Amino acid sequence: MTGPLSSADTGLAPGGGGGISPWRRAAPIVALLALAALVTAAGWLGYRLTYDTALDRQAERGQVQMRLYAQTLESELARFDYVPSLLSLDARVEGLLRQPGNPERVAAANAYLAALNGRAGTRVVYILDARGKVLATSNFQRPDSYLGEDLSFRPYFRSAIEGQLGRFYGVGTTRSESGYYLSAPLGDRDKPAGVAVVKIGLEPLENRWQGNDSQMLLTDENGVVILASDPSWKLAALRPLAPAQREKLDRSLQYNRAPLPPLALTTVRELGPGPSEGGDALVRLRQGPPMLAQHLALPGTDWNLTLLTNISQARVAALNSAALSGVLAAFVLLLGAAWNVRRRIVSERLAARAALEAANSELERKVAERTADLSAANQQLHAEVAERTRTETFLRQAQDGLMQAGKLAAVGQMSAGIAHELNQPLAALRTLSGNTGKFLERGDHATAQENLGKIIGLVDRMGRITGALKSFARNPSVGQRGTARLAEAVDNALFLLETRIAAVAPAIERDIDPHLMVACDPNRLEQVLVNLVGNALDAMAAMAGRGAPRLSLHAYQSGGLVHLTVRDSGPGLSEAAFARLFEPFFTTKPAGEGLGLGLTLSAGILNENGGTLTAINHPEGGACFTLALPEAGPEARHVG
Ligand code: ADP
């Protein structure tokens, strides 16, 4: 299946196509983003933990503070608990209730109440009859005195007339002064004759709260702020008031028709069970900074303490912690990255070393293999060299043997002539020796002497013939070198072939400088010359009857070589002879006459001595062989 490579294939192939893949290019950015995300997460976690812990601590401190405030408040209020009940014991009060219209009784009661009020430190102390009308009051002297007022609508009156102790926070209707009202029934509890009321100012408590970083609020059963460290928050509603509730409050004049604006507190986050269950929460006043809101129910009342504290310190601590966590995380991550890089480098190094060791051992193995191969080849080569040397020696011996054979063949060819050559002097010797005897008998000593001289000449001649033959047939030692005088070698060859020359009787032209010396063993050179001249004689013998035979021997020097041409007037070299002239055993002569070794051996001898043998057919007919040999110095003389 063939098809275009998808971009994902090419893009993700590691190092594919020569370019850097997009994934590789994006990797550092991705790593940086991941680092940033981790650092941010660590910072966020640090922030969150520190923030929550700081808030918890702040909440604990708040709880302690609120409990302290609650205790103070309780004890402050409890201080006046006894006052209304105390009044029921007093005779002046009792007298007033019995005779409410008696001005003396009223005056006595008023004086007593004023004195009590002054002593107890309360705001007002007053007595109501069973219908709620003020009979006597500590502030009887003031123009805005309650005296004669009907306060039956007040809840504290109702509670007391029903035989219970009344507690009530409210705003005064006459002077709009807020205060805490304590009431108690006077006389029989089941059917009270009147009600005693004490009004207490709570401002001293407020003053103690002020000057703090936090805001303390006291809310009553309606959720209306009745005490606040910030006076401007007073008589504000902590939670929105329902219309029915507001109507009821208006009727009871509890807050003397105060507008009761809602306190714009919004919950940012709830901590724990939630503010409705009295739990802590983070709140915000209008657009202000968030604050920690805590609540505490005041025991024995429907009132609630609310503490609002600034959380800026917690935030600062959390931000510091976030920064520290972020830096720490970045440090740890970078440390991890550095460690990872180091680990990779170490593992890469180990891998490279292992690869190197593997390559090294592979190389060593190959070298050992190669060395073994080479030494095997070397041994083989040695064996081959030895074999070649043996073969060469064998060949040389064979060649020498062949030369010898060639020479012996030439001797064989010459044998008939030699026999004739020897027969002639032998016959002459016989005749001369017979004659000599007769001349001695006759006393002709002079003629006998002359004959004896002829006999000696004939014997010498026979000795020369056999000596030349012996010397020709001699097998020279292998590789023998020397120098030869060319003219002398030619003389010897012609002498050896004398009989055959006489048979052909050619005209011999000879042009050889007697001083020419060549670098060759004289015996070998003679062998070459006997071959060449012998072949020429054979060729001319074949032409018997057709023209006068002629043999030319001509020597000349050229380029450090001495050349000798042997030209005959024979039929020349045939086409076949030209092609195979120096091939061993090539001959055109009848069996028993030619071996086909002469030219092969001659060329070999000349080559061995640094020379050459060439052949051409002369334009004027006949074959022309040229031998060339290095020239030897004139001082070198024939030693053989
Ligand atoms: P062989 O003389 O025993 O035949 P050679 O090697 O001396 O062997 O000669 C090879 C052949 O070369 C001869 O048989 C002859 O055919 C030819 N040849 C040599 N010399 C001559 C010559 N001068 N003229 C013609 N043919 C020759």
XYZ file of C-alpha atoms and ligand atoms in Angstrom:
667
model
C 0.000 0.000 0.000
C 1.454 3.341 -0.986
C 0.059 6.719 -0.199
C 1.058 10.213 0.842
C 2.598 10.405 4.272
C 0.342 12.054 6.777
C 1.652 15.201 8.454
C 1.623 13.345 11.778
C 3.848 10.645 10.284
C 6.385 13.125 9.032
C 6.053 15.484 11.937
C 6.634 12.930 14.649
C 9.347 10.899 12.916
C 12.434 11.513 15.094
C 14.938 13.414 12.991
C 13.067 12.362 9.838
C 13.581 14.275 6.618
C 16.545 16.234 7.945
C 14.404 18.988 9.635
C 13.479 19.457 13.296
C 9.998 18.129 13.932
C 7.358 20.611 15.219
C 6.988 18.501 18.351
C 10.728 18.903 19.097
C 10.511 22.620 18.468
C 7.465 22.938 20.762
C 8.947 20.758 23.520
C 10.804 23.572 25.369
C 7.683 25.779 25.283
C 5.546 22.928 26.585
C 8.114 22.219 29.316
C 8.166 25.904 30.280
C 4.366 26.008 30.370
C 4.272 22.866 32.507
C 6.881 24.407 34.824
C 4.874 27.601 35.082
C 1.691 25.601 35.769
C 3.395 23.557 38.495
C 4.923 26.642 40.086
C 1.546 28.391 39.982
C -0.157 25.345 41.487
C 2.440 25.206 44.265
C 1.991 28.928 44.888
C -1.771 28.562 44.951
C -1.543 25.620 47.353
C 0.819 27.562 49.621
C -1.505 30.537 49.494
C -4.574 28.464 50.232
C -3.039 26.518 53.126
C -1.516 29.576 54.767
C -4.649 31.606 54.194
C -6.922 28.962 55.711
C -4.571 28.364 58.641
C -4.265 32.099 59.299
C -8.043 32.454 59.100
C -8.480 29.556 61.539
C -6.082 31.206 63.992
C -7.834 34.524 63.548
C -11.175 32.825 64.132
C -9.878 31.223 67.337
C -8.654 34.579 68.573
C -12.009 36.082 67.624
C -13.883 33.420 69.567
C -11.821 34.161 72.670
C -12.380 37.882 72.222
C -16.117 37.425 71.756
C -16.424 35.175 74.780
C -14.650 37.834 76.811
C -17.010 40.496 75.545
C -20.028 38.308 76.183
C -18.930 37.724 79.773
C -18.386 41.449 80.300
C -21.803 42.199 78.848
C -23.486 39.557 80.952
C -21.911 40.719 84.153
C -22.671 44.344 83.293
C -26.345 43.566 82.746
C -26.535 41.221 85.724
C -25.336 44.024 87.909
C -28.766 45.640 87.668
C -30.926 42.519 87.846
C -31.710 43.027 91.468
C -32.874 46.654 91.195
C -36.490 46.134 90.006
C -37.073 43.272 92.435
C -35.593 45.396 95.199
C -38.297 48.028 94.716
C -41.093 45.595 95.573
C -39.685 45.399 99.056
C -39.700 49.126 99.685
C -42.540 50.618 101.831
C -42.658 53.861 99.811
C -43.300 51.987 96.648
C -45.841 49.787 98.331
C -47.555 52.914 99.737
C -47.671 54.556 96.334
C -49.296 51.507 94.823
C -51.881 51.496 97.537
C -52.638 55.224 97.189
C -51.523 56.222 93.712
C -53.312 59.544 93.851
C -51.767 60.714 97.076
C -49.264 63.500 96.225
C -47.178 62.814 99.320
C -46.802 59.223 98.475
C -45.856 60.182 94.937
C -43.299 62.711 96.146
C -41.802 60.218 98.593
C -41.571 57.576 95.915
C -40.104 60.008 93.404
C -37.444 61.093 95.869
C -36.601 57.524 96.695
C -36.377 56.528 93.021
C -34.187 59.533 92.222
C -31.857 58.641 95.069
C -31.725 54.993 94.011
C -31.075 55.937 90.378
C -28.239 58.152 91.397
C -26.760 55.519 93.664
C -27.094 52.545 91.281
C -25.805 54.462 88.238
C -28.816 53.579 86.122
C -30.382 55.871 83.597
C -33.983 55.965 84.913
C -35.970 54.048 87.540
C -39.760 54.251 87.487
C -42.979 52.633 88.773
C -46.018 51.797 86.643
C -49.442 50.869 87.903
C -51.255 47.755 86.734
C -52.523 49.607 83.684
C -49.134 50.824 82.577
C -49.321 54.431 83.749
C -46.162 55.919 85.224
C -46.826 56.573 88.912
C -43.406 57.723 89.986
C -40.052 58.223 88.260
C -36.507 59.162 89.132
C -36.548 61.894 86.505
C -39.718 63.520 87.903
C -38.022 66.839 88.017
C -37.127 67.029 84.331
C -39.480 68.607 81.870
C -39.538 65.522 79.699
C -40.330 63.303 82.667
C -42.360 60.158 82.031
C -44.689 60.924 84.925
C -48.283 60.137 84.030
C -47.312 58.581 80.691
C -48.986 55.376 79.522
C -46.324 52.813 78.729
C -48.600 49.773 78.624
C -47.554 49.150 74.984
C -44.003 48.455 76.013
C -43.111 44.746 75.953
C -41.241 44.964 79.279
C -44.498 46.085 80.942
C -46.373 43.180 79.432
C -43.843 40.631 80.598
C -43.828 42.027 84.115
C -47.617 42.303 84.446
C -47.747 38.635 83.455
C -45.592 37.922 86.504
C -42.221 37.542 84.736
C -39.028 39.501 84.676
C -38.855 41.640 81.535
C -35.777 42.409 79.502
C -36.008 44.711 76.615
C -33.814 46.870 74.498
C -35.467 49.895 73.109
C -35.268 53.505 72.160
C -36.993 55.921 74.477
C -40.088 57.545 73.042
C -39.610 60.836 74.798
C -35.921 61.500 74.318
C -35.115 58.814 71.727
C -32.449 57.564 74.053
C -31.648 53.927 73.614
C -31.263 51.709 76.594
C -31.768 48.395 78.212
C -34.940 48.020 80.186
C -35.304 45.628 83.129
C -38.762 45.152 84.605
C -40.224 43.161 87.525
C -43.782 42.736 88.850
C -44.615 44.522 92.123
C -46.705 42.776 94.774
C -48.403 39.468 94.086
C -46.788 37.660 91.178
C -50.024 36.273 89.921
C -51.771 39.622 90.110
C -49.156 42.343 90.224
C -50.247 45.737 91.579
C -47.688 47.494 89.417
C -44.390 47.167 87.585
C -40.911 48.428 88.464
C -38.669 49.392 85.542
C -34.958 50.225 85.361
C -33.343 51.644 82.224
C -29.646 51.151 81.777
C -27.355 52.868 79.266
C -24.988 50.542 77.434
C -22.627 53.227 76.090
C -19.830 52.515 78.575
C -19.519 49.069 76.998
C -19.388 50.541 73.544
C -16.628 52.860 74.601
C -14.604 49.909 75.779
C -14.900 48.255 72.352
C -13.712 51.233 70.419
C -10.203 51.766 69.165
C -9.815 48.254 67.798
C -8.891 46.875 64.392
C -12.106 44.923 64.532
C -15.806 45.770 64.659
C -17.994 44.344 67.429
C -21.752 44.369 66.971
C -24.511 43.383 69.375
C -27.778 42.532 67.674
C -31.078 41.888 69.432
C -33.752 39.308 68.668
C -34.805 41.312 65.588
C -31.310 41.390 64.168
C -31.057 45.111 64.840
C -27.682 46.435 65.964
C -28.095 47.771 69.474
C -24.437 48.178 70.304
C -21.561 48.766 67.915
C -17.923 49.711 68.258
C -18.622 52.099 65.381
C -21.614 54.214 66.644
C -22.740 54.921 63.088
C -23.693 51.256 62.668
C -26.148 51.452 65.562
C -29.827 50.752 64.831
C -29.019 49.230 61.478
C -30.554 45.883 60.558
C -28.002 43.086 60.182
C -30.406 41.110 58.039
C -33.314 42.605 56.048
C -36.550 43.022 58.006
C -39.796 41.569 56.703
C -42.625 44.148 56.236
C -44.799 42.452 58.904
C -41.959 42.550 61.380
C -41.291 46.207 60.629
C -44.963 47.015 61.172
C -44.957 45.268 64.513
C -41.829 47.185 65.564
C -43.448 50.445 64.551
C -46.416 49.610 66.674
C -44.390 48.747 69.761
C -42.212 51.821 69.134
C -39.294 49.618 70.199
C -36.856 51.685 68.180
C -39.101 54.808 68.238
C -39.640 54.627 64.473
C -35.914 54.594 63.664
C -35.393 53.897 59.895
C -33.389 50.674 60.643
C -31.328 50.706 57.362
C -29.999 47.301 56.297
C -26.276 46.797 56.861
C -24.991 45.986 53.356
C -22.976 42.910 54.328
C -22.527 40.348 51.568
C -21.142 36.888 52.177
C -18.022 36.177 50.089
C -17.327 32.668 51.334
C -18.692 30.562 54.125
C -16.247 28.930 56.494
C -17.738 26.013 58.316
C -21.514 25.625 58.852
C -22.409 29.109 57.553
C -23.520 32.343 59.148
C -27.200 31.333 59.435
C -26.104 28.544 61.822
C -23.756 30.894 63.587
C -20.715 29.736 61.632
C -17.850 31.889 60.430
C -17.836 33.522 57.035
C -15.885 35.934 54.902
C -18.055 39.011 54.311
C -17.677 42.290 52.541
C -19.242 45.604 53.583
C -20.361 47.315 50.421
C -17.196 47.458 48.230
C -14.834 47.276 51.203
C -12.181 44.621 51.781
C -13.301 41.172 52.908
C -13.591 40.635 56.645
C -13.963 37.608 58.857
C -17.456 37.539 60.409
C -17.998 35.506 63.601
C -21.107 35.117 65.698
C -21.763 34.194 69.305
C -25.218 33.819 70.927
C -25.402 35.596 74.255
C -26.532 33.028 76.867
C -29.890 33.710 78.488
C -30.930 36.197 75.792
C -31.951 36.292 72.136
C -29.044 38.552 71.445
C -26.045 37.859 69.251
C -22.527 39.160 69.256
C -20.961 39.622 65.831
C -17.258 40.246 65.359
C -15.900 41.525 62.084
C -12.088 41.403 61.797
C -9.684 42.583 59.178
C -8.000 39.729 57.303
C -5.310 41.736 55.533
C -2.601 40.148 57.697
C -3.761 36.668 56.743
C -3.674 37.718 53.111
C -0.168 39.143 53.380
C 1.033 35.969 55.128
C -0.674 33.867 52.455
C 0.895 35.887 49.629
C 4.328 35.530 51.223
C 3.779 31.822 51.594
C 2.593 31.591 47.970
C 5.724 33.329 46.758
C 7.900 31.079 48.912
C 6.106 27.931 47.744
C 6.411 29.019 44.124
C 10.118 29.691 44.456
C 10.615 26.415 46.315
C 8.668 24.479 43.713
C 10.626 26.123 40.903
C 13.855 25.286 42.712
C 12.841 21.663 43.261
C 11.656 21.306 39.658
C 14.822 22.834 38.268
C 16.848 20.587 40.570
C 14.860 17.635 39.268
C 15.400 18.749 35.671
C 19.132 19.161 36.289
C 19.276 15.729 37.895
C 17.369 14.269 34.965
C 19.738 15.878 32.460
C 22.718 14.577 34.446
C 21.186 11.105 34.560
C 20.632 11.204 30.785
C 24.183 12.359 30.135
C 25.542 9.586 32.370
C 23.410 6.940 30.657
C 24.386 8.264 27.214
C 28.034 8.138 28.227
C 27.632 4.576 29.466
C 25.889 3.614 26.222
C 28.628 5.294 24.172
C 31.289 3.498 26.195
C 29.520 0.161 25.737
C 29.218 0.834 21.995
C 32.891 1.762 21.862
C 33.878 -1.383 23.734
C 31.697 -3.477 21.430
C 33.230 -1.788 18.366
C 36.690 -2.300 19.832
C 36.189 -5.981 20.510
C 34.615 -6.357 17.048
C 37.676 -4.653 15.587
C 40.006 -6.864 17.578
C 38.094 -9.923 16.427
C 38.325 -8.742 12.810
C 42.028 -7.954 13.170
C 42.634 -11.419 14.643
C 40.602 -12.948 11.822
C 42.481 -10.875 9.256
C 45.837 -11.727 10.837
C 44.970 -15.417 10.728
C 43.885 -15.048 7.082
C 47.051 -13.133 6.249
C 49.368 -15.588 7.945
C 47.540 -18.421 6.149
C 47.926 -16.513 2.877
C 51.546 -15.818 3.739
C 52.216 -19.485 4.391
C 50.488 -20.346 1.136
C 52.585 -17.716 -0.615
C 55.745 -19.140 0.909
C 54.687 -22.575 -0.217
C 53.960 -21.224 -3.704
C 57.300 -19.396 -3.837
C 59.081 -22.582 -2.809
C 57.091 -24.468 -5.419
C 57.933 -21.864 -8.056
C 61.583 -21.962 -7.103
C 61.519 -25.731 -7.383
C 59.724 -25.503 -10.692
C 62.156 -22.891 -11.947
C 65.125 -25.023 -10.973
C 63.456 -27.951 -12.639
C 62.719 -25.851 -15.725
C 66.247 -24.578 -15.865
C 67.527 -28.089 -15.589
C 65.077 -29.111 -18.290
C 66.164 -26.161 -20.422
C 69.790 -27.056 -19.931
C 68.917 -30.573 -20.795
C 67.159 -29.359 -23.930
C 70.111 -27.225 -24.936
C 72.330 -30.132 -24.485
C 69.952 -32.192 -26.523
C 69.882 -29.471 -29.171
C 73.634 -29.413 -29.255
C 73.854 -33.120 -29.435
C 71.326 -32.999 -32.247
C 73.559 -30.529 -34.060
C 76.524 -32.798 -33.362
C 74.482 -35.692 -34.764
C 73.733 -33.617 -37.869
C 77.412 -32.886 -38.178
C 78.483 -36.449 -37.519
C 78.381 -37.550 -41.172
C 80.514 -34.562 -42.194
C 82.856 -35.105 -39.233
C 83.226 -38.785 -40.156
C 84.062 -37.717 -43.704
C 86.370 -35.032 -42.342
C 88.194 -37.577 -40.190
C 88.181 -40.300 -42.872
C 90.077 -38.112 -45.312
C 93.148 -37.476 -43.062
C 92.912 -41.066 -41.841
C 93.195 -42.319 -45.476
C 95.994 -39.792 -46.138
C 97.698 -40.930 -42.880
C 97.536 -44.531 -44.074
C 98.976 -43.662 -47.471
C 101.635 -41.308 -46.019
C 102.707 -43.741 -43.267
C 102.953 -46.596 -45.929
C 104.997 -44.352 -48.207
C 107.189 -43.181 -45.343
C 108.127 -46.797 -44.548
C 109.099 -47.333 -48.227
C 111.126 -44.071 -48.306
C 112.975 -45.194 -45.123
C 113.761 -48.579 -46.730
C 115.159 -46.722 -49.767
C 117.109 -44.506 -47.463
C 115.293 -41.435 -48.663
C 115.236 -39.893 -45.238
C 114.461 -36.441 -46.534
C 111.186 -37.507 -48.144
C 110.375 -39.692 -45.107
C 110.966 -36.658 -42.930
C 108.703 -34.577 -45.118
C 105.973 -37.228 -44.942
C 106.294 -37.372 -41.175
C 105.792 -33.571 -41.117
C 102.603 -34.026 -43.221
C 101.444 -36.812 -40.821
C 101.902 -34.517 -37.850
C 99.897 -31.794 -39.690
C 97.067 -34.275 -40.358
C 97.014 -35.463 -36.728
C 96.870 -31.848 -35.559
C 93.965 -31.170 -37.863
C 92.096 -34.246 -36.556
C 92.845 -33.118 -32.989
C 91.384 -29.688 -33.730
C 88.231 -31.226 -35.130
C 87.583 -33.447 -32.145
C 88.622 -30.625 -29.762
C 86.079 -28.253 -31.331
C 83.387 -30.928 -31.154
C 84.235 -31.693 -27.540
C 84.163 -28.056 -26.615
C 80.811 -27.555 -28.432
C 79.202 -30.559 -26.810
C 80.448 -29.544 -23.355
C 77.612 -28.674 -20.971
C 78.526 -25.303 -19.398
C 77.719 -24.787 -15.729
C 74.279 -23.273 -15.141
C 73.949 -19.480 -15.407
C 77.587 -19.076 -16.490
C 78.337 -15.575 -17.686
C 81.244 -14.201 -19.511
C 82.396 -12.225 -22.539
C 83.101 -13.423 -25.998
C 84.899 -12.027 -28.996
C 82.270 -12.107 -31.701
C 84.656 -12.747 -34.625
C 86.244 -15.715 -32.769
C 82.817 -17.244 -32.005
C 81.891 -16.888 -35.716
C 85.207 -18.554 -36.727
C 84.550 -21.479 -34.384
C 80.976 -21.942 -35.638
C 82.088 -21.862 -39.276
C 84.884 -24.327 -38.494
C 82.378 -26.715 -36.835
C 80.145 -26.466 -39.874
C 83.013 -26.661 -42.327
C 81.899 -29.961 -43.946
C 78.314 -28.737 -44.404
C 79.574 -25.394 -45.749
C 81.743 -27.256 -48.194
C 78.667 -29.283 -49.270
C 76.584 -26.136 -50.004
C 79.578 -24.043 -51.021
C 78.058 -20.622 -50.625
C 79.877 -17.401 -51.200
C 80.548 -16.141 -47.681
C 80.525 -12.389 -47.095
C 81.895 -11.520 -43.794
C 82.103 -8.095 -42.201
C 82.927 -8.400 -38.484
C 85.199 -6.119 -36.496
C 87.631 -8.516 -34.718
C 87.592 -6.262 -31.584
C 83.889 -6.502 -30.922
C 83.233 -8.056 -27.505
C 79.817 -9.160 -26.322
C 78.516 -10.072 -22.825
C 77.816 -13.787 -23.325
C 79.362 -17.136 -22.589
C 81.438 -18.000 -25.763
C 80.206 -21.622 -25.790
C 76.578 -20.428 -25.740
C 77.238 -17.817 -28.405
C 78.824 -20.507 -30.617
C 75.748 -22.670 -30.053
C 73.508 -19.775 -31.251
C 75.706 -19.131 -34.272
C 75.888 -22.849 -35.197
C 72.054 -22.899 -35.114
C 71.632 -19.755 -37.261
C 74.334 -20.659 -39.820
C 73.152 -24.311 -39.842
C 69.558 -23.184 -40.609
C 70.879 -20.878 -43.394
C 72.852 -23.766 -44.906
C 69.750 -25.996 -44.760
C 67.649 -23.290 -46.441
C 70.221 -22.726 -49.185
C 70.697 -26.505 -49.680
C 66.956 -26.669 -50.349
C 67.494 -24.114 -53.150
C 70.230 -26.178 -54.758
C 70.478 -25.520 -58.443
C 68.592 -22.220 -58.288
C 71.069 -19.360 -58.215
C 74.383 -19.045 -56.405
C 74.116 -19.536 -52.671
C 75.363 -16.661 -50.541
C 75.804 -16.265 -46.818
C 76.339 -12.781 -45.356
C 77.564 -12.140 -41.829
C 77.544 -8.509 -40.879
C 78.182 -6.957 -37.441
C 77.554 -3.418 -36.219
C 77.161 -1.476 -32.957
C 74.154 0.546 -31.917
C 72.849 1.832 -28.590
C 75.273 -0.173 -26.432
C 74.354 -3.352 -28.293
C 76.294 -5.366 -30.809
C 74.152 -6.607 -33.718
C 75.006 -9.466 -36.030
C 72.880 -10.221 -39.107
C 72.964 -13.684 -40.637
C 71.429 -13.497 -44.067
C 71.090 -16.360 -46.555
C 69.861 -16.715 -50.098
C 67.358 -19.408 -49.242
C 63.588 -19.357 -49.815
C 62.927 -17.212 -46.718
C 60.511 -17.847 -43.885
C 57.112 -19.216 -44.701
C 53.939 -17.679 -43.209
C 53.534 -20.589 -40.801
C 57.196 -20.419 -39.812
C 56.891 -16.679 -39.008
C 53.937 -17.316 -36.680
C 55.563 -20.152 -34.757
C 59.289 -19.460 -35.240
C 60.279 -19.515 -31.549
C 57.841 -22.229 -30.528
C 59.614 -25.346 -29.205
C 59.475 -28.385 -31.483
C 58.283 -26.356 -34.471
C 60.131 -27.576 -37.499
C 59.530 -27.921 -41.201
C 62.388 -30.303 -41.638
C 61.936 -34.077 -42.184
C 61.977 -36.360 -39.132
C 65.509 -37.103 -37.932
C 66.867 -33.866 -39.339
C 65.222 -31.165 -37.286
C 64.110 -31.099 -33.648
C 62.484 -27.628 -33.720
C 64.533 -26.515 -30.729
C 67.325 -24.450 -32.344
C 65.669 -21.020 -32.509
C 63.824 -21.495 -29.184
C 67.098 -22.220 -27.373
C 68.980 -19.479 -29.225
C 66.383 -16.848 -28.302
C 66.441 -18.117 -24.693
C 70.282 -17.827 -24.515
C 70.245 -14.300 -25.948
C 67.408 -13.214 -23.637
C 69.254 -14.596 -20.639
C 72.209 -12.404 -21.538
C 70.127 -9.301 -22.068
C 69.913 -9.657 -25.786
C 67.291 -10.396 -28.482
C 66.780 -12.461 -31.617
C 64.603 -11.184 -34.488
C 63.874 -12.474 -37.979
C 62.700 -10.910 -41.238
C 62.518 -11.946 -44.865
C 64.958 -9.799 -46.811
C 63.324 -7.745 -49.581
C 65.791 -9.221 -52.014
C 64.968 -12.724 -50.864
C 66.238 -15.040 -48.205
C 65.810 -14.976 -44.442
C 67.687 -12.496 -42.288
C 68.178 -13.222 -38.580
C 69.566 -10.500 -36.293
C 71.030 -11.248 -32.912
C 71.740 -8.431 -30.488
C 73.844 -8.657 -27.300
C 75.096 -6.042 -24.870
C 78.507 -4.810 -25.770
C 81.258 -5.798 -23.349
C 84.169 -3.410 -22.618
C 87.344 -3.951 -24.716
C 89.310 -4.677 -21.478
C 87.085 -7.684 -20.691
C 88.631 -10.695 -22.249
C 87.413 -14.167 -22.953
C 88.194 -16.381 -20.002
C 86.807 -19.705 -21.187
P 65.119 -26.995 -36.881
O 66.238 -26.345 -37.541
O 65.482 -28.185 -36.066
O 63.921 -27.204 -37.722
P 64.873 -24.441 -35.716
O 64.194 -23.910 -34.550
O 66.286 -24.065 -35.883
O 64.593 -25.974 -35.790
O 64.096 -23.892 -37.029
C 62.718 -23.922 -37.079
C 62.206 -23.771 -38.472
O 62.375 -22.413 -38.879
C 62.851 -24.549 -39.483
O 62.311 -25.859 -39.567
C 62.584 -23.750 -40.758
O 61.336 -24.054 -41.263
C 62.595 -22.360 -40.300
N 63.848 -21.701 -40.555
C 64.884 -21.463 -39.701
N 65.883 -20.794 -40.279
C 65.486 -20.577 -41.584
C 66.089 -19.965 -42.711
N 67.345 -19.387 -42.706
N 65.383 -19.927 -43.883
C 64.180 -20.523 -43.956
N 63.559 -21.135 -42.951
C 64.194 -21.179 -41.740
